[in-house]
mmCIF file of C-alpha atoms in Angstrom:
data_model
loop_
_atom_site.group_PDB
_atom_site.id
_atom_site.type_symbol
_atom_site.label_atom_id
_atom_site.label_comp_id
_atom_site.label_asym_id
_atom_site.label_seq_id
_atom_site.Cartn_x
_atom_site.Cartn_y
_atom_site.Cartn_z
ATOM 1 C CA UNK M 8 148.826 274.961 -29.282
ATOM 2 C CA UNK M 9 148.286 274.658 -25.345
ATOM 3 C CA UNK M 10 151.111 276.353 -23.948
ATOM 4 C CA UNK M 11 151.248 277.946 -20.521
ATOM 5 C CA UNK M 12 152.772 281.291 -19.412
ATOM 6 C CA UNK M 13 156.053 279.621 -18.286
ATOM 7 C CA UNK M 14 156.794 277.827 -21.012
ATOM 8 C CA UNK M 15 155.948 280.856 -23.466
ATOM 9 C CA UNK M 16 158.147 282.688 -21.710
ATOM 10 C CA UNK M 17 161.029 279.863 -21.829
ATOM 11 C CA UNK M 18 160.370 280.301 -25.420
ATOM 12 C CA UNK M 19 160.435 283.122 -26.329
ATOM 13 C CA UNK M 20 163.414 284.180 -24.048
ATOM 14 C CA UNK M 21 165.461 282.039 -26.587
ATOM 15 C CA UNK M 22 163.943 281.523 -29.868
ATOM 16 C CA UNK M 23 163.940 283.917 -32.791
ATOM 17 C CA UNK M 24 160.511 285.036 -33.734
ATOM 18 C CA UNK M 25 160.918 283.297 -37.274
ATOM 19 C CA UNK M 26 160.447 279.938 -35.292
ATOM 20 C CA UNK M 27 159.064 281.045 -31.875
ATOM 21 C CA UNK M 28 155.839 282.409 -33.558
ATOM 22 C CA UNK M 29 154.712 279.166 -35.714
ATOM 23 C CA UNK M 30 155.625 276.442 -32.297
ATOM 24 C CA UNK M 31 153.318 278.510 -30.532
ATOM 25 C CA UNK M 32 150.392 279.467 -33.238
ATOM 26 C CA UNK M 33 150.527 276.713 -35.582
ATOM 27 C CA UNK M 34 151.304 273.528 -33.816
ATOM 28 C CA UNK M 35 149.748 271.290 -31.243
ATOM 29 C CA UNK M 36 152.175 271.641 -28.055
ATOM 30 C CA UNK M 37 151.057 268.899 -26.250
ATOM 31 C CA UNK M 38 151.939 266.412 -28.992
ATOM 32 C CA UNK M 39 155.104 268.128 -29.633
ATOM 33 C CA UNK M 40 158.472 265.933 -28.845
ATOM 34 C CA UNK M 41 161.332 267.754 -29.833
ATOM 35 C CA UNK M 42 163.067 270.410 -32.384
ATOM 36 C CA UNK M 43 166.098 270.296 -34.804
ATOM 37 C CA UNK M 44 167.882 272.626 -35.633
ATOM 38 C CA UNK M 45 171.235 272.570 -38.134
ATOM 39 C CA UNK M 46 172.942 275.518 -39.485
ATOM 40 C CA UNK M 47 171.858 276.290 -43.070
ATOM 41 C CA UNK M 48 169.950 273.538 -43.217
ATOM 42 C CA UNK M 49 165.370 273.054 -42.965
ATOM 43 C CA UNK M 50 164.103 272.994 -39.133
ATOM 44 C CA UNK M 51 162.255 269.929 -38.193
ATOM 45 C CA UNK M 52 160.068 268.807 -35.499
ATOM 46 C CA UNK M 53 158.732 265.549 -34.145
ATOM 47 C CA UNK M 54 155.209 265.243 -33.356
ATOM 48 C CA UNK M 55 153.714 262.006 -31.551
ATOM 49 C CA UNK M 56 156.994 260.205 -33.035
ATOM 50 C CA UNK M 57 156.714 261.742 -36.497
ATOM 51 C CA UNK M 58 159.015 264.058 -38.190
ATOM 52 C CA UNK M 59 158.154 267.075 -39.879
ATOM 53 C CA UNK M 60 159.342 270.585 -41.519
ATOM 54 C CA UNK M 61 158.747 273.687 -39.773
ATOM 55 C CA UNK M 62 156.912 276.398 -42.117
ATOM 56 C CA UNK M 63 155.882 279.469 -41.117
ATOM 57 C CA UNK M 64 151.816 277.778 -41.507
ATOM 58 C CA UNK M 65 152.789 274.519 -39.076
ATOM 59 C CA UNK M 66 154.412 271.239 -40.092
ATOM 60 C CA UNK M 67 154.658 270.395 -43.933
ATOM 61 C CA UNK M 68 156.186 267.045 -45.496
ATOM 62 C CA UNK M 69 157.539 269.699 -48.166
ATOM 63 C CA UNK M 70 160.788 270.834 -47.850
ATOM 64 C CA UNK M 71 159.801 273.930 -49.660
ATOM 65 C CA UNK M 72 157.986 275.259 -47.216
ATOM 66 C CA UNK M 73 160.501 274.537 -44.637
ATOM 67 C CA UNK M 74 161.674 277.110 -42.756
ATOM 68 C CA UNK M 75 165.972 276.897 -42.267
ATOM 69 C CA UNK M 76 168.168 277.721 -39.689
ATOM 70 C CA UNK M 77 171.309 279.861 -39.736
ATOM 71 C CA UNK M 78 174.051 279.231 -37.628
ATOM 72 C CA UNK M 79 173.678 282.708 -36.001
ATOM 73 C CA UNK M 80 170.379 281.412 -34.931
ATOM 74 C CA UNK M 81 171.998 278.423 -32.979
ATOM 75 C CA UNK M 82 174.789 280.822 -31.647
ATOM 76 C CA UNK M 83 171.855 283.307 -30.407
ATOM 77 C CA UNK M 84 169.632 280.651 -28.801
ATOM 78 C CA UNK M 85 172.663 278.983 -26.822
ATOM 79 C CA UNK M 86 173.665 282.519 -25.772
ATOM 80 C CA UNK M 87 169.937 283.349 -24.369
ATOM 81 C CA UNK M 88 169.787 280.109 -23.066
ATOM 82 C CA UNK M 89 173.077 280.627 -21.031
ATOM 83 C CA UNK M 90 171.026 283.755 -19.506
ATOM 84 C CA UNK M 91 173.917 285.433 -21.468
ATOM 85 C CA UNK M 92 176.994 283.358 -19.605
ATOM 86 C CA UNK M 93 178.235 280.347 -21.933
ATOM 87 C CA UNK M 94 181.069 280.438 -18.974
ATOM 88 C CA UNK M 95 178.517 280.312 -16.130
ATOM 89 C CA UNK M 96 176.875 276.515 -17.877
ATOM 90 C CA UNK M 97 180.448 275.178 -19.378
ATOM 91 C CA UNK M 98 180.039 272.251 -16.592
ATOM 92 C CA UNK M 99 176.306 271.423 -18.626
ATOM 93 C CA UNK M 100 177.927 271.961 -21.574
ATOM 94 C CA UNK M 101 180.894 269.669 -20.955
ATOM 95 C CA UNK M 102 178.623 267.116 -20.522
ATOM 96 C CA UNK M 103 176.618 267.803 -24.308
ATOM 97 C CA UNK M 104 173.549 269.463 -22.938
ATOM 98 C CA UNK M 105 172.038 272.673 -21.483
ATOM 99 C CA UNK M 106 168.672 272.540 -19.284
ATOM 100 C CA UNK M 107 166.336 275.348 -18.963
ATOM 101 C CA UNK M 108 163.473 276.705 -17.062
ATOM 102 C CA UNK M 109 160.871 274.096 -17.085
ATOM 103 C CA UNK M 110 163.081 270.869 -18.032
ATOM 104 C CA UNK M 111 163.734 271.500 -21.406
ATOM 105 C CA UNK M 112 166.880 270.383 -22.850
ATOM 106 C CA UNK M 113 169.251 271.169 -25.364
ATOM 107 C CA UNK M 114 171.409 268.374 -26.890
ATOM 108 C CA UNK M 115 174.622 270.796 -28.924
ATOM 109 C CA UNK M 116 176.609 269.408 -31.191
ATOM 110 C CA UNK M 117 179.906 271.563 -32.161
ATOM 111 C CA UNK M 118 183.394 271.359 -31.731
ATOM 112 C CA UNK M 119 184.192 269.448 -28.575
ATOM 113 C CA UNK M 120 187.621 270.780 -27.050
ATOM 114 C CA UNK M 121 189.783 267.967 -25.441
ATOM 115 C CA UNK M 122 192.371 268.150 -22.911
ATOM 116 C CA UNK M 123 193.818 264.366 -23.009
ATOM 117 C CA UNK M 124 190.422 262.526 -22.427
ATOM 118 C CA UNK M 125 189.036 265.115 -20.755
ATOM 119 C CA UNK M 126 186.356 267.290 -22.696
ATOM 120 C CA UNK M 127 186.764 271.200 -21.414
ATOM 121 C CA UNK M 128 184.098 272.713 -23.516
ATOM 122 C CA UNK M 129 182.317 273.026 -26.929
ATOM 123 C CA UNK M 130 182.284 275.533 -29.183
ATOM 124 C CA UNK M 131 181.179 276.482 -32.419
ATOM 125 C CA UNK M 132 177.855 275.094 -32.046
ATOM 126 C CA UNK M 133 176.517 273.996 -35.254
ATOM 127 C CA UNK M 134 172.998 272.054 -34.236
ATOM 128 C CA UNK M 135 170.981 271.747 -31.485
ATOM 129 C CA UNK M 136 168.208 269.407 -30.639
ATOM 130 C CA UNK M 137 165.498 270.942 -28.162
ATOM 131 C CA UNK M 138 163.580 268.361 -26.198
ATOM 132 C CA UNK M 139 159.826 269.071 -24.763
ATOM 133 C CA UNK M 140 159.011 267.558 -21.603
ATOM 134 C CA UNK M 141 155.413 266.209 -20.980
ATOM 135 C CA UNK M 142 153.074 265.073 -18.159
ATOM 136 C CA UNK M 143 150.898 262.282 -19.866
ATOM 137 C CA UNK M 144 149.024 260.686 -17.156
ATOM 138 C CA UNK M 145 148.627 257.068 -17.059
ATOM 139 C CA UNK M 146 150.581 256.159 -19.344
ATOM 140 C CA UNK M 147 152.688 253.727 -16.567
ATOM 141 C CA UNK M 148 148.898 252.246 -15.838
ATOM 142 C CA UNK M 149 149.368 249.028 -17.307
ATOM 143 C CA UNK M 150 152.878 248.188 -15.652
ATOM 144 C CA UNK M 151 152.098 249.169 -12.163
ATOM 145 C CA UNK M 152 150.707 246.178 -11.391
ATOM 146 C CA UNK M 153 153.711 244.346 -12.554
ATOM 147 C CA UNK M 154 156.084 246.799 -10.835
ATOM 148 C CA UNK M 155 154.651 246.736 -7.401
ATOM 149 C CA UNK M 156 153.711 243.617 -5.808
ATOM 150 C CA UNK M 157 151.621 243.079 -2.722
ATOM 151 C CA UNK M 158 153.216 246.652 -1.305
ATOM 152 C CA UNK M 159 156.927 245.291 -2.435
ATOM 153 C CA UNK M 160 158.239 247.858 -5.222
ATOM 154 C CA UNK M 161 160.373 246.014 -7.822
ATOM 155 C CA UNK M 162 163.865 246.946 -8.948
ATOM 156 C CA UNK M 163 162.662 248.164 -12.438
ATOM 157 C CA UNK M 164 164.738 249.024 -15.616
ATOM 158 C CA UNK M 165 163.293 250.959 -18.361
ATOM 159 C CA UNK M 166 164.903 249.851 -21.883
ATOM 160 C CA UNK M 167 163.487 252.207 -25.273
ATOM 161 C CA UNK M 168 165.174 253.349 -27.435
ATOM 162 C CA UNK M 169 165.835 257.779 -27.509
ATOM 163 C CA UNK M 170 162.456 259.920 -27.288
ATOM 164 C CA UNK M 171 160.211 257.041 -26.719
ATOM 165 C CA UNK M 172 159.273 257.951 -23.511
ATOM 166 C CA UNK M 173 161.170 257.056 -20.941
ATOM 167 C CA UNK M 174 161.508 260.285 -18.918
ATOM 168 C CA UNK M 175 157.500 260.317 -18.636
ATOM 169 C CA UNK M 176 157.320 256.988 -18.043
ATOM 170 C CA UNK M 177 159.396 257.401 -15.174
ATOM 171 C CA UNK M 178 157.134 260.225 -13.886
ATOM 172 C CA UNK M 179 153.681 258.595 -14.318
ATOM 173 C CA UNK M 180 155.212 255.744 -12.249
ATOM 174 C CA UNK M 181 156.182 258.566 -9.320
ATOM 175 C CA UNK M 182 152.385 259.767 -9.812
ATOM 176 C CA UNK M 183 150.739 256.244 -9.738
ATOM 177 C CA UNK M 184 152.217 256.084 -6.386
ATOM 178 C CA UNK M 185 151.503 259.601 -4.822
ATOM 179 C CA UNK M 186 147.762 258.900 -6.466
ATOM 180 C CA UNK M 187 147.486 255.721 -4.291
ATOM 181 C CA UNK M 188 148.605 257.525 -1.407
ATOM 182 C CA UNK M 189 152.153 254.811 -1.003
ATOM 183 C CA UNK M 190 154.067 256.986 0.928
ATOM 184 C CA UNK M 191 157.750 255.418 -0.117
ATOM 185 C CA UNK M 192 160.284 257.954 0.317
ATOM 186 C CA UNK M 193 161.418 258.498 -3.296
ATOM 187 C CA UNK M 194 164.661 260.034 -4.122
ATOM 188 C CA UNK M 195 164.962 261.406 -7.344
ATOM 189 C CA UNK M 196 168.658 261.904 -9.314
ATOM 190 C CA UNK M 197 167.746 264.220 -11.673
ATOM 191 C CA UNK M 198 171.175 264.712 -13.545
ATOM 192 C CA UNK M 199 169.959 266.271 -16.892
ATOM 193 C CA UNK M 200 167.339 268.602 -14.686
ATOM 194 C CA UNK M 201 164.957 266.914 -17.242
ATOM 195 C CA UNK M 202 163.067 265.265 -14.505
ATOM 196 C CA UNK M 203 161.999 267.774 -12.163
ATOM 197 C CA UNK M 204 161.803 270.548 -14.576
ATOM 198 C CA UNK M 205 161.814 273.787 -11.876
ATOM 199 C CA UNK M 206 160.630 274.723 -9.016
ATOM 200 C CA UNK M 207 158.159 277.453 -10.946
ATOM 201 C CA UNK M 208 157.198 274.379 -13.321
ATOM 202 C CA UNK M 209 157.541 271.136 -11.069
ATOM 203 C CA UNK M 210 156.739 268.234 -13.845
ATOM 204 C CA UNK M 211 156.849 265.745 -10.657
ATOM 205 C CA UNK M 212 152.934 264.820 -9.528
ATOM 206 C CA UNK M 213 154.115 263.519 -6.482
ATOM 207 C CA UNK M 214 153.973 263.917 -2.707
ATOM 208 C CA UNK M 215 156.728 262.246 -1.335
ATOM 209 C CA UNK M 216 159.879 263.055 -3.613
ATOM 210 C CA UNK M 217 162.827 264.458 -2.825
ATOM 211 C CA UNK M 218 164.923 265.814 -5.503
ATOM 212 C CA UNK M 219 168.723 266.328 -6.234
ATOM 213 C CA UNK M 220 169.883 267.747 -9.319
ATOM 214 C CA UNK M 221 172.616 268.046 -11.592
ATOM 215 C CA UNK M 222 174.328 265.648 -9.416
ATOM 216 C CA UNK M 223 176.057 262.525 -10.996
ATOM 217 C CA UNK M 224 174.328 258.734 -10.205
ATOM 218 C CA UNK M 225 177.485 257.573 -8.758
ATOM 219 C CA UNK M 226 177.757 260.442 -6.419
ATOM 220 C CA UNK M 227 174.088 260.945 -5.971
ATOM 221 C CA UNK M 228 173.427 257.533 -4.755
ATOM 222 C CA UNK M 229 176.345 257.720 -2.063
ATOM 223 C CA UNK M 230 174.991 261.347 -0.942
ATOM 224 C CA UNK M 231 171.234 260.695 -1.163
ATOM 225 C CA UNK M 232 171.513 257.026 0.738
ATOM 226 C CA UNK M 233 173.309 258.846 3.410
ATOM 227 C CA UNK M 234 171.723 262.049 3.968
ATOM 228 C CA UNK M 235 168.172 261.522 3.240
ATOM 229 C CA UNK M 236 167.760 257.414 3.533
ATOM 230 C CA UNK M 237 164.962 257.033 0.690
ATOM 231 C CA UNK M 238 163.025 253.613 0.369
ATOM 232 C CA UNK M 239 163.237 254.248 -3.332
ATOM 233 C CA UNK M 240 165.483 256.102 -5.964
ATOM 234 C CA UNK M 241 164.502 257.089 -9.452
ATOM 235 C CA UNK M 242 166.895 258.109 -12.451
ATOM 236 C CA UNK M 243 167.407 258.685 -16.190
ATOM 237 C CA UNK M 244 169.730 257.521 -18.399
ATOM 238 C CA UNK M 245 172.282 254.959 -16.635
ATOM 239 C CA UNK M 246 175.253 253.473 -18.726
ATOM 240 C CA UNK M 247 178.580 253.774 -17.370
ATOM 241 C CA UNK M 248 179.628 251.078 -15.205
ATOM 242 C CA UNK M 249 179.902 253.390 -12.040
ATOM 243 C CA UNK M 250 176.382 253.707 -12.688
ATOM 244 C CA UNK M 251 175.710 249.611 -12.582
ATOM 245 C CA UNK M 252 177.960 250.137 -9.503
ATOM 246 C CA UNK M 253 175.750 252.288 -7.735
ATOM 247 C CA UNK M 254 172.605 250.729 -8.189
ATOM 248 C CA UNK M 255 174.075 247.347 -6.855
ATOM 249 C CA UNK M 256 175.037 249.377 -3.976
ATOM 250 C CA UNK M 257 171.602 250.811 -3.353
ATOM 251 C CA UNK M 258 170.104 247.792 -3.387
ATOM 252 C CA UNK M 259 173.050 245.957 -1.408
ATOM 253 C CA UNK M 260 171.627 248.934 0.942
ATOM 254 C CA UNK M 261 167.750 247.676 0.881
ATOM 255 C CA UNK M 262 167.403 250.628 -1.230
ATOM 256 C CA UNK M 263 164.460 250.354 -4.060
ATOM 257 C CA UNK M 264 165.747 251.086 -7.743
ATOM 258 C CA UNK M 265 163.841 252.390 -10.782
ATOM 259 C CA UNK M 266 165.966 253.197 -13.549
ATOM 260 C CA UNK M 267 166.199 253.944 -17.403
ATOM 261 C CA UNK M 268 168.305 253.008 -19.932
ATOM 262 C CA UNK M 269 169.198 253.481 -24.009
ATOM 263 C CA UNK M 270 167.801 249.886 -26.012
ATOM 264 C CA UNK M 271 165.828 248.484 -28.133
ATOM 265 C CA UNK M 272 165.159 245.234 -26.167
ATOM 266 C CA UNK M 273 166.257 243.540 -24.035
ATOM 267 C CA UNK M 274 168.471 241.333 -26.289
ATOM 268 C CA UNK M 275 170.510 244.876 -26.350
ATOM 269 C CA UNK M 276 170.338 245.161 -22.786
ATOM 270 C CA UNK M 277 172.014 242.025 -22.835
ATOM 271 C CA UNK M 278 175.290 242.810 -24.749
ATOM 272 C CA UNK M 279 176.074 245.558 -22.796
ATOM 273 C CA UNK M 280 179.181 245.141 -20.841
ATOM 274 C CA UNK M 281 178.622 247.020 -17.944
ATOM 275 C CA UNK M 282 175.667 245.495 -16.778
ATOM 276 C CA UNK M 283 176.347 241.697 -17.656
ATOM 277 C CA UNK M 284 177.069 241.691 -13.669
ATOM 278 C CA UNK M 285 174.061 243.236 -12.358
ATOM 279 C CA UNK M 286 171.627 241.136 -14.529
ATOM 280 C CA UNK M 287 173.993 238.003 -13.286
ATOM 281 C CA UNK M 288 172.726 238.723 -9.884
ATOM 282 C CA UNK M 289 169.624 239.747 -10.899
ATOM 283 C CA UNK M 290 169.490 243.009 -9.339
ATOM 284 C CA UNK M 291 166.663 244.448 -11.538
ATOM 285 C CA UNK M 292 163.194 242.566 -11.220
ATOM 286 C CA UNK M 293 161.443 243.595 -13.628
ATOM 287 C CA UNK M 294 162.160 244.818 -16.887
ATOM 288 C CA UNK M 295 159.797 247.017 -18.659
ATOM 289 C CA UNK M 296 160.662 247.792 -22.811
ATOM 290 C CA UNK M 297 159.258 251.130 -24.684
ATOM 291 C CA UNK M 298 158.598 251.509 -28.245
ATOM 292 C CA UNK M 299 157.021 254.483 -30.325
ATOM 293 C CA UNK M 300 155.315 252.347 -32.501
ATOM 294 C CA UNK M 301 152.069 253.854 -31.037
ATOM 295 C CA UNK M 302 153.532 256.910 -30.212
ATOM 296 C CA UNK M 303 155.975 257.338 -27.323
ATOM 297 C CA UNK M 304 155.677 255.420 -24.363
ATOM 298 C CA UNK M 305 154.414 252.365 -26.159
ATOM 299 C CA UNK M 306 155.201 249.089 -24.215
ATOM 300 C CA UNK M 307 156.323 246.215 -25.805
ATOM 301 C CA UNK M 308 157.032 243.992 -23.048
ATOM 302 C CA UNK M 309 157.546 243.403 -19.549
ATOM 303 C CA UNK M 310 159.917 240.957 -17.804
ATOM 304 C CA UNK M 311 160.768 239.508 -14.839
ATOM 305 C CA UNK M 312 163.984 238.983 -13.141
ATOM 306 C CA UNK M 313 164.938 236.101 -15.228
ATOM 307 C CA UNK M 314 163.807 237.286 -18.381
ATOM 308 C CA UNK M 315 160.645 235.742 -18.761
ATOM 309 C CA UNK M 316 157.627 237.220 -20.565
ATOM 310 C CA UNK M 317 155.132 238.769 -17.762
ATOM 311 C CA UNK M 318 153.041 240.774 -19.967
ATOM 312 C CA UNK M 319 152.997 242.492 -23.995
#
């Protein structure tokens, strides 16, 4: 397993040793995409888009030598991961999620605690899924071409569906560009801190980004447009209509756009309700859709603004 010192430390600072010990001497880190964990119930893991058990000799198909989780174990990991505050990260965990040291997050799943339609908290906890950020270089290579035209940058959605890449496909695009030396100023809206990472473990190869985290698109796009005018602005994860709101306001701004967004194809992309208006007025120019049939970051397809084929 190719870990380095940070990320050892990350884990264990928040893993028992019962699963901390085979991640890091049994299993091939850089292929490794995520962990589940469920109280009373085996561990898995998912390597290069496949799911395994976690045994204490490495991944196994047999759920006898799965290793399970307790729900004291999920209680103790949120707990370390809170650096020992649950109070301090409520506003993370409002929102489903905790981020930690070198852009590693934690989906929870619990009880969620409602005031009207508000959600206060969650407690509870009984599963987490822990996502593993990656650097794989190149792996935007074949798009780039497609995305930037004759030193014009395209409005570009990114449509796959969860864990198939999107994150670092979004980050190979930001190095493409630093590697060529295009000096765009590139804002980055890094809500879920799983862009960046941290400052000790910066996953960004680039030389002209500026970053804000934990910071809503909506609001981010007002505050970043204003206060740092970027040529471009990169984020994760848009689906709320605010968020189809403030991209047609960056670009009503001459304001670049790269995005990402939860599909299949574009066909899904499509049916979505909140952004029937920006593809109306064909805000995004190209349209670029992941798979992991080849292992993350697979593309299936790219598009342009009217939804013709450009490339498969």
């Amino acid at each position: 397993m190719t870990t380095n010192s940070e990320e050892k430390r990350v884990f264990a600072s928040i893993l028992p040793p019962k699963i901390f010990s085979p991640l890091i001497e049994k299993i091939n880190y850089s292929q490794l995409n995520e962990i589940r964990l469920r109280a009373n119930k085996p561990i898995t893991v998912s390597l290069g888009g496949r799911t395994y058990f976690l045994g204490e000799s490495g991944i196994s198909n047999k759920l006898s030598e799965a290793i399970y989780c307790t729900k004291q174990d999920i209680e103790n990991i949120v707990f370390r991961a809170s650096e020992c505050s649950i109070y301090a990260v409520n506003e993370q965990i409002k929102q489903g999620f905790l981020t930690i040291g070198i852009g590693i997050r934690i989906g929870l799943a619990g009880v969620v605690v409602c005031e009207g339609e508000e959600v206060k908290t969650i407690k509870n906890f009984s599963s987490l899924v822990i996502r593993i950020p990656h650097r794989v270089r190149n792996c935007s290579l074949s798009a780039f071409n497609h995305i930037l035209k004759e030193n014009k940058f395209c409005n570009t959605l990114i449509i796959s569906p969860p864990g198939c890449g999107k994150t670092t496909f979004l980050r190979d695009i930001l190095f493409q560009l630093s590697s060529r030396n295009i000096c765009f100023n590139v804002l980055v809206l890094d809500e879920r801190g799983e862009i960046f990472g941290s400052s000790e473990s910066n996953l960004l190869e680039s030389n002209f980004c500026d970053v804000l985290s934990f910071i809503s698109k909506p609001e981010g796009f007002l505050f970043g447009i204003r206060a740092l005018s970027p040529s471009l602005i990169f984020c994760d994860e848009i689906g709320a209509k605010r968020d189809a709101e403030a991209i047609e306001f960056a670009s009503n701004s001459g304001v670049g756009v790269v995005a990402t967004v939860h599909g299949s194809s574009l066909f899904d992309l499509q049916q979505k309700e909140n952004f029937k208006e920006i593809l109306n007025k064909k805000v995004f120019e190209r349209f670029v859709v992941l798979s992991s049939r080849d292992g993350p970051g697979t593309i299936e397809a790219i598009y342009d603004e009217n939804f013709g084929l450009i490339s498969v």
